[in-house]
Amino acid sequence: MRRTSHETDACPIARSLDAIGDWWSLLIVREAMGGRRRFGQFQKNLGMARNILAARLRRLTELGILQTVPAADGGAHHEYELTAKGHDLLWVLVALRQWGDRHQFPEGPGPTLLVDRAQRLPVKPLELHAADGRLLGPGDILLLSVD
Amino acid sequence: MRRTSHETDACPIARSLDAIGDWWSLLIVREAMGGRRRFGQFQKNLGMARNILAARLRRLTELGILQTVPAADGGAHHEYELTAKGHDLLWVLVALRQWGDRHQFPEGPGPTLLVDRAQRLPVKPLELHAADGRLLGPGDILLLSVD
């Protein structure tokens, strides 16, 4: 089944999902943020079929989310690292993680904690602020049409 | 092709994607946040096949993200509204939107703006803070294993 492409959709959410809405793509980005760089590491950690992983890595590279670089150990293979565009997905992953922590763990807290590197204390929930600094919640925002 | 289920995965990102990683589901949530409540409204705005839309609405309801309520006009049909768990997806949608705005609009700003309802000014980028209030970026966080 060929899915509809929303690549040129006017909505930035739709365009983002067109790029990274594939279920595996964000898990690959998660692994890359955790320091994984090699095909075999992604494959082992995600348990993906090699052909599917290869296709996703190619697509993420075409989209400018990952880039290939020579192997750090001087070997013949190449490795994958996040670009600035890829690192900028941090907020999407944190939002998914915090929602998951709050709603998808009925059995209690999961086995990992997202902490601040300096103090090793859990980070706070993501915050959305107005231009003047007020903290905003679900009822406080609006989508305005520009044209 | 049956996809792997990560419903019981230890990672909250994987569990979140298991629930809402389907490409259409978040667009349905986006529409519901924008005030759409009826099957026909979702169908018209998203251009989805009726059977696919029906399946996604059922799944989102089973997951406790949407709930069905009697029609506001007293008609025989029912309508869909977000639960608290559904409204809490706001940060995921905002994160996707802001990433899309920054990276998926090479032709210039899209036709909509996310604004603060009170002042009608664009909201600020999502912020992640440490327990002591420091603003955190991609290099500042770490995943710790609890066990």
PDB file of C-alpha atoms in Angstrom:
ATOM      1  CA  MET A   1       0.000   0.000   0.000  1.00  0.00           C
ATOM      2  CA  ARG A   2       1.463   3.312  -1.061  1.00  0.00           C
ATOM      3  CA  ARG A   3       0.835   5.981   1.521  1.00  0.00           C
ATOM      4  CA  THR A   4      -0.161   9.512   0.640  1.00  0.00           C
ATOM      5  CA  SER A   5       2.782  11.882   0.617  1.00  0.00           C
ATOM      6  CA  HIS A   6       2.360  15.051   2.625  1.00  0.00           C
ATOM      7  CA  GLU A   7       5.773  16.363   1.598  1.00  0.00           C
ATOM      8  CA  THR A   8       4.263  19.550   0.186  1.00  0.00           C
ATOM      9  CA  ASP A   9       1.429  19.790   2.695  1.00  0.00           C
ATOM     10  CA  ALA A  10       0.956  23.256   4.163  1.00  0.00           C
ATOM     11  CA  CYS A  11       1.091  21.881   7.709  1.00  0.00           C
ATOM     12  CA  PRO A  12       4.543  21.515   9.275  1.00  0.00           C
ATOM     13  CA  ILE A  13       3.321  18.605  11.394  1.00  0.00           C
ATOM     14  CA  ALA A  14       2.331  16.728   8.229  1.00  0.00           C
ATOM     15  CA  ARG A  15       5.678  17.500   6.598  1.00  0.00           C
ATOM     16  CA  SER A  16       7.559  16.347   9.670  1.00  0.00           C
ATOM     17  CA  LEU A  17       5.602  13.110   9.734  1.00  0.00           C
ATOM     18  CA  ASP A  18       6.299  12.660   6.047  1.00  0.00           C
ATOM     19  CA  ALA A  19      10.007  12.754   6.880  1.00  0.00           C
ATOM     20  CA  ILE A  20      10.189  10.963  10.217  1.00  0.00           C
ATOM     21  CA  GLY A  21       6.655   9.615  10.772  1.00  0.00           C
ATOM     22  CA  ASP A  22       7.866   6.214   9.796  1.00  0.00           C
ATOM     23  CA  TRP A  23       7.862   4.259  12.975  1.00  0.00           C
ATOM     24  CA  TRP A  24      11.443   2.986  12.624  1.00  0.00           C
ATOM     25  CA  SER A  25      13.010   6.274  11.636  1.00  0.00           C
ATOM     26  CA  LEU A  26      12.652   7.877  15.043  1.00  0.00           C
ATOM     27  CA  LEU A  27      13.994   4.785  16.765  1.00  0.00           C
ATOM     28  CA  ILE A  28      17.065   4.984  14.505  1.00  0.00           C
ATOM     29  CA  VAL A  29      17.440   8.655  15.470  1.00  0.00           C
ATOM     30  CA  ARG A  30      17.058   7.658  19.137  1.00  0.00           C
ATOM     31  CA  GLU A  31      19.913   5.157  18.733  1.00  0.00           C
ATOM     32  CA  ALA A  32      22.082   7.744  16.973  1.00  0.00           C
ATOM     33  CA  MET A  33      21.472  10.197  19.824  1.00  0.00           C
ATOM     34  CA  GLY A  34      22.586   7.469  22.203  1.00  0.00           C
ATOM     35  CA  GLY A  35      25.910   7.273  20.357  1.00  0.00           C
ATOM     36  CA  ARG A  36      25.339   4.365  17.965  1.00  0.00           C
ATOM     37  CA  ARG A  37      27.124   4.918  14.622  1.00  0.00           C
ATOM     38  CA  ARG A  38      27.449   1.597  12.833  1.00  0.00           C
ATOM     39  CA  PHE A  39      25.003  -0.412  10.761  1.00  0.00           C
ATOM     40  CA  GLY A  40      25.559  -3.461  12.947  1.00  0.00           C
ATOM     41  CA  GLN A  41      24.861  -1.521  16.143  1.00  0.00           C
ATOM     42  CA  PHE A  42      21.562  -0.201  14.812  1.00  0.00           C
ATOM     43  CA  GLN A  43      20.634  -3.650  13.610  1.00  0.00           C
ATOM     44  CA  LYS A  44      21.424  -5.354  16.881  1.00  0.00           C
ATOM     45  CA  ASN A  45      19.717  -2.762  19.081  1.00  0.00           C
ATOM     46  CA  LEU A  46      16.595  -2.431  16.975  1.00  0.00           C
ATOM     47  CA  GLY A  47      16.251  -6.002  15.770  1.00  0.00           C
ATOM     48  CA  MET A  48      15.388  -4.769  12.289  1.00  0.00           C
ATOM     49  CA  ALA A  49      15.704  -6.693   9.052  1.00  0.00           C
ATOM     50  CA  ARG A  50      18.864  -5.581   7.231  1.00  0.00           C
ATOM     51  CA  ASN A  51      17.065  -4.497   4.077  1.00  0.00           C
ATOM     52  CA  ILE A  52      14.562  -2.358   5.995  1.00  0.00           C
ATOM     53  CA  LEU A  53      17.318  -0.782   8.085  1.00  0.00           C
ATOM     54  CA  ALA A  54      19.369  -0.049   4.959  1.00  0.00           C
ATOM     55  CA  ALA A  55      16.380   1.639   3.309  1.00  0.00           C
ATOM     56  CA  ARG A  56      15.633   3.761   6.391  1.00  0.00           C
ATOM     57  CA  LEU A  57      19.262   4.819   6.792  1.00  0.00           C
ATOM     58  CA  ARG A  58      19.365   5.809   3.121  1.00  0.00           C
ATOM     59  CA  ARG A  59      16.177   7.819   3.469  1.00  0.00           C
ATOM     60  CA  LEU A  60      17.333   9.573   6.660  1.00  0.00           C
ATOM     61  CA  THR A  61      20.582  10.444   4.871  1.00  0.00           C
ATOM     62  CA  GLU A  62      18.732  11.788   1.817  1.00  0.00           C
ATOM     63  CA  LEU A  63      16.631  13.914   4.144  1.00  0.00           C
ATOM     64  CA  GLY A  64      19.744  15.392   5.735  1.00  0.00           C
ATOM     65  CA  ILE A  65      18.963  13.945   9.172  1.00  0.00           C
ATOM     66  CA  LEU A  66      21.950  11.573   9.139  1.00  0.00           C
ATOM     67  CA  GLN A  67      25.231  11.872   7.278  1.00  0.00           C
ATOM     68  CA  THR A  68      27.782   9.204   6.459  1.00  0.00           C
ATOM     69  CA  VAL A  69      31.334   9.668   7.643  1.00  0.00           C
ATOM     70  CA  PRO A  70      34.468   7.502   7.341  1.00  0.00           C
ATOM     71  CA  ALA A  71      34.830   4.901  10.098  1.00  0.00           C
ATOM     72  CA  ALA A  72      36.399   6.293  13.251  1.00  0.00           C
ATOM     73  CA  ASP A  73      38.810   3.340  13.394  1.00  0.00           C
ATOM     74  CA  GLY A  74      40.050   3.913   9.835  1.00  0.00           C
ATOM     75  CA  GLY A  75      38.236   0.808   8.557  1.00  0.00           C
ATOM     76  CA  ALA A  76      36.705   0.545   5.094  1.00  0.00           C
ATOM     77  CA  HIS A  77      33.071   0.886   6.211  1.00  0.00           C
ATOM     78  CA  HIS A  78      31.335   4.141   6.913  1.00  0.00           C
ATOM     79  CA  GLU A  79      29.397   5.267   9.925  1.00  0.00           C
ATOM     80  CA  TYR A  80      26.324   7.377  10.466  1.00  0.00           C
ATOM     81  CA  GLU A  81      26.061  10.518  12.522  1.00  0.00           C
ATOM     82  CA  LEU A  82      23.307  13.029  13.113  1.00  0.00           C
ATOM     83  CA  THR A  83      23.419  16.363  11.324  1.00  0.00           C
ATOM     84  CA  ALA A  84      22.257  19.562  13.034  1.00  0.00           C
ATOM     85  CA  LYS A  85      18.799  18.858  11.566  1.00  0.00           C
ATOM     86  CA  GLY A  86      18.939  15.406  13.133  1.00  0.00           C
ATOM     87  CA  HIS A  87      20.077  16.648  16.549  1.00  0.00           C
ATOM     88  CA  ASP A  88      17.211  19.128  16.408  1.00  0.00           C
ATOM     89  CA  LEU A  89      14.811  16.156  16.644  1.00  0.00           C
ATOM     90  CA  LEU A  90      15.721  15.978  20.331  1.00  0.00           C
ATOM     91  CA  TRP A  91      12.569  17.835  21.299  1.00  0.00           C
ATOM     92  CA  VAL A  92      10.361  15.436  19.339  1.00  0.00           C
ATOM     93  CA  LEU A  93      11.992  12.452  21.059  1.00  0.00           C
ATOM     94  CA  VAL A  94      11.784  14.049  24.492  1.00  0.00           C
ATOM     95  CA  ALA A  95       8.108  14.877  23.933  1.00  0.00           C
ATOM     96  CA  LEU A  96       7.385  11.281  22.882  1.00  0.00           C
ATOM     97  CA  ARG A  97       9.362   9.954  25.818  1.00  0.00           C
ATOM     98  CA  GLN A  98       7.667  12.118  28.406  1.00  0.00           C
ATOM     99  CA  TRP A  99       4.202  11.325  27.037  1.00  0.00           C
ATOM    100  CA  GLY A 100       5.115   7.639  27.074  1.00  0.00           C
ATOM    101  CA  ASP A 101       6.407   7.866  30.632  1.00  0.00           C
ATOM    102  CA  ARG A 102       3.174   9.498  31.768  1.00  0.00           C
ATOM    103  CA  HIS A 103       0.699   7.327  29.901  1.00  0.00           C
ATOM    104  CA  GLN A 104       2.163   4.109  28.557  1.00  0.00           C
ATOM    105  CA  PHE A 105       3.684   2.636  31.712  1.00  0.00           C
ATOM    106  CA  PRO A 106       0.698   1.431  33.753  1.00  0.00           C
ATOM    107  CA  GLU A 107       3.009  -1.031  35.529  1.00  0.00           C
ATOM    108  CA  GLY A 108       5.164   1.745  36.994  1.00  0.00           C
ATOM    109  CA  PRO A 109       8.246   3.681  35.895  1.00  0.00           C
ATOM    110  CA  GLY A 110      10.324   2.279  33.036  1.00  0.00           C
ATOM    111  CA  PRO A 111      13.950   1.169  33.442  1.00  0.00           C
ATOM    112  CA  THR A 112      15.548   4.381  32.182  1.00  0.00           C
ATOM    113  CA  LEU A 113      15.645   8.005  33.284  1.00  0.00           C
ATOM    114  CA  LEU A 114      16.302  11.062  31.150  1.00  0.00           C
ATOM    115  CA  VAL A 115      18.733  13.130  33.192  1.00  0.00           C
ATOM    116  CA  ASP A 116      20.770  16.282  32.937  1.00  0.00           C
ATOM    117  CA  ARG A 117      24.386  15.315  32.168  1.00  0.00           C
ATOM    118  CA  ALA A 118      25.871  17.713  34.711  1.00  0.00           C
ATOM    119  CA  GLN A 119      23.820  16.821  37.781  1.00  0.00           C
ATOM    120  CA  ARG A 120      22.366  13.406  36.903  1.00  0.00           C
ATOM    121  CA  LEU A 121      18.923  14.531  37.997  1.00  0.00           C
ATOM    122  CA  PRO A 122      15.748  13.911  35.950  1.00  0.00           C
ATOM    123  CA  VAL A 123      14.916  16.716  33.517  1.00  0.00           C
ATOM    124  CA  LYS A 124      11.672  18.677  33.850  1.00  0.00           C
ATOM    125  CA  PRO A 125       8.714  18.262  31.485  1.00  0.00           C
ATOM    126  CA  LEU A 126       9.043  20.237  28.227  1.00  0.00           C
ATOM    127  CA  GLU A 127       7.723  23.757  28.550  1.00  0.00           C
ATOM    128  CA  LEU A 128       5.975  25.929  26.004  1.00  0.00           C
ATOM    129  CA  HIS A 129       6.124  29.663  26.648  1.00  0.00           C
ATOM    130  CA  ALA A 130       4.442  32.696  25.139  1.00  0.00           C
ATOM    131  CA  ALA A 131       6.545  35.510  23.700  1.00  0.00           C
ATOM    132  CA  ASP A 132       6.281  37.277  27.047  1.00  0.00           C
ATOM    133  CA  GLY A 133       7.346  34.192  28.958  1.00  0.00           C
ATOM    134  CA  ARG A 134       4.010  32.902  30.286  1.00  0.00           C
ATOM    135  CA  LEU A 135       3.854  29.097  30.544  1.00  0.00           C
ATOM    136  CA  LEU A 136       1.253  27.717  28.086  1.00  0.00           C
ATOM    137  CA  GLY A 137      -0.946  24.617  28.254  1.00  0.00           C
ATOM    138  CA  PRO A 138      -3.297  22.819  25.836  1.00  0.00           C
ATOM    139  CA  GLY A 139      -6.049  25.450  26.043  1.00  0.00           C
ATOM    140  CA  ASP A 140      -3.755  28.412  25.582  1.00  0.00           C
ATOM    141  CA  ILE A 141      -2.669  28.129  21.991  1.00  0.00           C
ATOM    142  CA  LEU A 142      -4.258  28.751  18.642  1.00  0.00           C
ATOM    143  CA  LEU A 143      -3.367  28.180  15.005  1.00  0.00           C
ATOM    144  CA  LEU A 144      -3.569  31.378  12.972  1.00  0.00           C
ATOM    145  CA  SER A 145      -3.794  31.494   9.206  1.00  0.00           C
ATOM    146  CA  VAL A 146      -1.247  33.920   7.800  1.00  0.00           C
ATOM    147  CA  ASP A 147      -2.775  34.614   4.398  1.00  0.00           C
TER     148      ASP A 147
ATOM    149  CA  MET B   1       3.276  -6.618   6.424  1.00  0.00           C
ATOM    150  CA  ARG B   2       2.713  -6.920  10.129  1.00  0.00           C
ATOM    151  CA  ARG B   3       4.885  -4.540  12.050  1.00  0.00           C
ATOM    152  CA  THR B   4       6.684  -5.466  15.237  1.00  0.00           C
ATOM    153  CA  SER B   5       4.800  -4.359  18.324  1.00  0.00           C
ATOM    154  CA  HIS B   6       6.781  -2.413  20.883  1.00  0.00           C
ATOM    155  CA  GLU B   7       3.848  -2.161  23.249  1.00  0.00           C
ATOM    156  CA  THR B   8       5.838  -3.752  26.050  1.00  0.00           C
ATOM    157  CA  ASP B   9       9.197  -2.304  25.022  1.00  0.00           C
ATOM    158  CA  ALA B  10      11.174  -0.834  27.920  1.00  0.00           C
ATOM    159  CA  CYS B  11      11.631   2.451  26.058  1.00  0.00           C
ATOM    160  CA  PRO B  12       8.853   5.039  26.458  1.00  0.00           C
ATOM    161  CA  ILE B  13       9.609   6.431  22.997  1.00  0.00           C
ATOM    162  CA  ALA B  14       8.982   3.010  21.475  1.00  0.00           C
ATOM    163  CA  ARG B  15       5.758   2.608  23.455  1.00  0.00           C
ATOM    164  CA  SER B  16       4.583   6.039  22.387  1.00  0.00           C
ATOM    165  CA  LEU B  17       5.294   5.245  18.754  1.00  0.00           C
ATOM    166  CA  ASP B  18       3.467   1.976  19.178  1.00  0.00           C
ATOM    167  CA  ALA B  19       0.390   3.978  20.166  1.00  0.00           C
ATOM    168  CA  ILE B  20       0.624   7.054  17.970  1.00  0.00           C
ATOM    169  CA  GLY B  21       3.512   6.340  15.597  1.00  0.00           C
ATOM    170  CA  ASP B  22       1.021   5.575  12.910  1.00  0.00           C
ATOM    171  CA  TRP B  23       1.298   8.435  10.520  1.00  0.00           C
ATOM    172  CA  TRP B  24      -2.435   9.157  10.414  1.00  0.00           C
ATOM    173  CA  SER B  25      -3.059   8.979  14.138  1.00  0.00           C
ATOM    174  CA  LEU B  26      -1.229  12.186  14.978  1.00  0.00           C
ATOM    175  CA  LEU B  27      -2.972  14.026  12.158  1.00  0.00           C
ATOM    176  CA  ILE B  28      -6.313  12.916  13.608  1.00  0.00           C
ATOM    177  CA  VAL B  29      -5.163  14.205  17.020  1.00  0.00           C
ATOM    178  CA  ARG B  30      -4.092  17.463  15.350  1.00  0.00           C
ATOM    179  CA  GLU B  31      -7.594  17.834  13.874  1.00  0.00           C
ATOM    180  CA  ALA B  32      -9.219  17.068  17.233  1.00  0.00           C
ATOM    181  CA  MET B  33      -7.047  19.728  18.901  1.00  0.00           C
ATOM    182  CA  GLY B  34      -8.252  22.133  16.245  1.00  0.00           C
ATOM    183  CA  GLY B  35     -11.853  21.456  17.315  1.00  0.00           C
ATOM    184  CA  ARG B  36     -12.957  18.809  14.811  1.00  0.00           C
ATOM    185  CA  ARG B  37     -15.343  16.295  16.416  1.00  0.00           C
ATOM    186  CA  ARG B  38     -17.232  14.490  13.673  1.00  0.00           C
ATOM    187  CA  PHE B  39     -16.280  11.594  11.437  1.00  0.00           C
ATOM    188  CA  GLY B  40     -17.154  13.633   8.356  1.00  0.00           C
ATOM    189  CA  GLN B  41     -14.976  16.547   9.444  1.00  0.00           C
ATOM    190  CA  PHE B  42     -11.962  14.301   9.962  1.00  0.00           C
ATOM    191  CA  GLN B  43     -12.604  12.619   6.656  1.00  0.00           C
ATOM    192  CA  LYS B  44     -12.922  15.861   4.713  1.00  0.00           C
ATOM    193  CA  ASN B  45      -9.905  17.545   6.292  1.00  0.00           C
ATOM    194  CA  LEU B  46      -7.583  14.580   6.074  1.00  0.00           C
ATOM    195  CA  GLY B  47      -8.782  13.072   2.804  1.00  0.00           C
ATOM    196  CA  MET B  48      -8.619   9.595   4.336  1.00  0.00           C
ATOM    197  CA  ALA B  49     -10.464   6.504   3.132  1.00  0.00           C
ATOM    198  CA  ARG B  50     -13.467   5.897   5.393  1.00  0.00           C
ATOM    199  CA  ASN B  51     -12.392   2.414   6.419  1.00  0.00           C
ATOM    200  CA  ILE B  52      -8.898   3.559   7.398  1.00  0.00           C
ATOM    201  CA  LEU B  53     -10.273   6.537   9.313  1.00  0.00           C
ATOM    202  CA  ALA B  54     -12.776   4.301  11.128  1.00  0.00           C
ATOM    203  CA  ALA B  55     -10.005   1.894  12.142  1.00  0.00           C
ATOM    204  CA  ARG B  56      -7.755   4.715  13.402  1.00  0.00           C
ATOM    205  CA  LEU B  57     -10.578   6.339  15.386  1.00  0.00           C
ATOM    206  CA  ARG B  58     -11.383   2.991  16.961  1.00  0.00           C
ATOM    207  CA  ARG B  59      -7.745   2.420  17.881  1.00  0.00           C
ATOM    208  CA  LEU B  60      -7.325   5.932  19.332  1.00  0.00           C
ATOM    209  CA  THR B  61     -10.471   5.364  21.383  1.00  0.00           C
ATOM    210  CA  GLU B  62      -9.233   1.977  22.642  1.00  0.00           C
ATOM    211  CA  LEU B  63      -5.970   3.638  23.650  1.00  0.00           C
ATOM    212  CA  GLY B  64      -7.851   6.245  25.673  1.00  0.00           C
ATOM    213  CA  ILE B  65      -6.632   9.138  23.510  1.00  0.00           C
ATOM    214  CA  LEU B  66     -10.092   9.897  22.123  1.00  0.00           C
ATOM    215  CA  GLN B  67     -13.482   9.241  23.662  1.00  0.00           C
ATOM    216  CA  THR B  68     -16.877   9.130  22.032  1.00  0.00           C
ATOM    217  CA  VAL B  69     -19.604  11.433  23.287  1.00  0.00           C
ATOM    218  CA  PRO B  70     -23.210  12.011  22.197  1.00  0.00           C
ATOM    219  CA  ALA B  71     -23.598  14.541  19.388  1.00  0.00           C
ATOM    220  CA  ALA B  72     -23.640  18.147  20.618  1.00  0.00           C
ATOM    221  CA  ASP B  73     -26.746  18.853  18.501  1.00  0.00           C
ATOM    222  CA  GLY B  74     -28.682  15.935  20.004  1.00  0.00           C
ATOM    223  CA  GLY B  75     -28.439  13.922  16.766  1.00  0.00           C
ATOM    224  CA  ALA B  76     -28.134  10.151  16.657  1.00  0.00           C
ATOM    225  CA  HIS B  77     -24.438  10.053  15.729  1.00  0.00           C
ATOM    226  CA  HIS B  78     -21.605  10.359  18.191  1.00  0.00           C
ATOM    227  CA  GLU B  79     -18.634  12.647  18.185  1.00  0.00           C
ATOM    228  CA  TYR B  80     -15.018  12.291  19.204  1.00  0.00           C
ATOM    229  CA  GLU B  81     -13.171  14.352  21.730  1.00  0.00           C
ATOM    230  CA  LEU B  82      -9.702  14.201  23.220  1.00  0.00           C
ATOM    231  CA  THR B  83      -9.231  12.780  26.697  1.00  0.00           C
ATOM    232  CA  ALA B  84      -6.651  14.234  29.094  1.00  0.00           C
ATOM    233  CA  LYS B  85      -4.193  11.684  27.699  1.00  0.00           C
ATOM    234  CA  GLY B  86      -4.995  12.963  24.206  1.00  0.00           C
ATOM    235  CA  HIS B  87      -4.621  16.634  25.114  1.00  0.00           C
ATOM    236  CA  ASP B  88      -1.278  15.749  26.656  1.00  0.00           C
ATOM    237  CA  LEU B  89      -0.012  14.973  23.131  1.00  0.00           C
ATOM    238  CA  LEU B  90       0.169  18.725  22.598  1.00  0.00           C
ATOM    239  CA  TRP B  91       3.907  18.754  23.284  1.00  0.00           C
ATOM    240  CA  VAL B  92       4.527  16.018  20.725  1.00  0.00           C
ATOM    241  CA  LEU B  93       2.579  17.950  18.085  1.00  0.00           C
ATOM    242  CA  VAL B  94       4.272  21.234  18.947  1.00  0.00           C
ATOM    243  CA  ALA B  95       7.706  19.558  18.779  1.00  0.00           C
ATOM    244  CA  LEU B  96       6.864  18.072  15.355  1.00  0.00           C
ATOM    245  CA  ARG B  97       5.496  21.391  14.171  1.00  0.00           C
ATOM    246  CA  GLN B  98       8.489  23.431  15.281  1.00  0.00           C
ATOM    247  CA  TRP B  99      10.953  20.963  13.768  1.00  0.00           C
ATOM    248  CA  GLY B 100       8.944  21.045  10.534  1.00  0.00           C
ATOM    249  CA  ASP B 101       8.886  24.830  10.534  1.00  0.00           C
ATOM    250  CA  ARG B 102      12.637  24.961  10.948  1.00  0.00           C
ATOM    251  CA  HIS B 103      13.624  22.243   8.502  1.00  0.00           C
ATOM    252  CA  GLN B 104      10.871  21.241   6.123  1.00  0.00           C
ATOM    253  CA  PHE B 105       9.921  24.608   4.658  1.00  0.00           C
ATOM    254  CA  PRO B 106      12.801  25.478   2.302  1.00  0.00           C
ATOM    255  CA  GLU B 107      10.430  27.731   0.356  1.00  0.00           C
ATOM    256  CA  GLY B 108       9.814  30.010   3.345  1.00  0.00           C
ATOM    257  CA  PRO B 109       7.362  30.129   6.252  1.00  0.00           C
ATOM    258  CA  GLY B 110       4.213  28.005   6.009  1.00  0.00           C
ATOM    259  CA  PRO B 111       0.711  29.488   5.936  1.00  0.00           C
ATOM    260  CA  THR B 112      -0.056  29.057   9.635  1.00  0.00           C
ATOM    261  CA  LEU B 113       1.370  30.357  12.880  1.00  0.00           C
ATOM    262  CA  LEU B 114       1.141  28.772  16.322  1.00  0.00           C
ATOM    263  CA  VAL B 115       0.226  31.632  18.629  1.00  0.00           C
ATOM    264  CA  ASP B 116      -0.624  32.281  22.228  1.00  0.00           C
ATOM    265  CA  ARG B 117      -4.410  32.663  22.481  1.00  0.00           C
ATOM    266  CA  ALA B 118      -4.252  35.720  24.748  1.00  0.00           C
ATOM    267  CA  GLN B 119      -1.828  37.878  22.792  1.00  0.00           C
ATOM    268  CA  ARG B 120      -1.869  36.331  19.302  1.00  0.00           C
ATOM    269  CA  LEU B 121       1.909  36.306  19.178  1.00  0.00           C
ATOM    270  CA  PRO B 122       3.981  33.299  18.035  1.00  0.00           C
ATOM    271  CA  VAL B 123       4.933  30.935  20.834  1.00  0.00           C
ATOM    272  CA  LYS B 124       8.584  30.308  21.703  1.00  0.00           C
ATOM    273  CA  PRO B 125      10.449  27.093  20.857  1.00  0.00           C
ATOM    274  CA  LEU B 126       9.847  24.285  23.361  1.00  0.00           C
ATOM    275  CA  GLU B 127      12.277  24.384  26.248  1.00  0.00           C
ATOM    276  CA  LEU B 128      13.823  21.577  28.234  1.00  0.00           C
ATOM    277  CA  HIS B 129      15.111  22.484  31.677  1.00  0.00           C
ATOM    278  CA  ALA B 130      17.193  20.728  34.308  1.00  0.00           C
ATOM    279  CA  ALA B 131      15.810  20.256  37.810  1.00  0.00           C
ATOM    280  CA  ASP B 132      17.591  23.463  38.851  1.00  0.00           C
ATOM    281  CA  GLY B 133      16.168  25.391  35.909  1.00  0.00           C
ATOM    282  CA  ARG B 134      19.132  25.456  33.493  1.00  0.00           C
ATOM    283  CA  LEU B 135      18.094  25.371  29.809  1.00  0.00           C
ATOM    284  CA  LEU B 136      19.263  22.113  28.203  1.00  0.00           C
ATOM    285  CA  GLY B 137      20.271  21.334  24.614  1.00  0.00           C
ATOM    286  CA  PRO B 138      21.121  18.161  22.645  1.00  0.00           C
ATOM    287  CA  GLY B 139      24.520  17.644  24.303  1.00  0.00           C
ATOM    288  CA  ASP B 140      23.285  18.149  27.838  1.00  0.00           C
ATOM    289  CA  ILE B 141      21.164  15.087  28.482  1.00  0.00           C
ATOM    290  CA  LEU B 142      21.824  11.479  29.165  1.00  0.00           C
ATOM    291  CA  LEU B 143      19.791   8.317  29.500  1.00  0.00           C
ATOM    292  CA  LEU B 144      20.444   6.532  32.797  1.00  0.00           C
ATOM    293  CA  SER B 145      19.599   2.937  33.491  1.00  0.00           C
ATOM    294  CA  VAL B 146      17.675   2.598  36.748  1.00  0.00           C
ATOM    295  CA  ASP B 147      18.315  -1.037  37.519  1.00  0.00           C
TER     296      ASP B 147
END
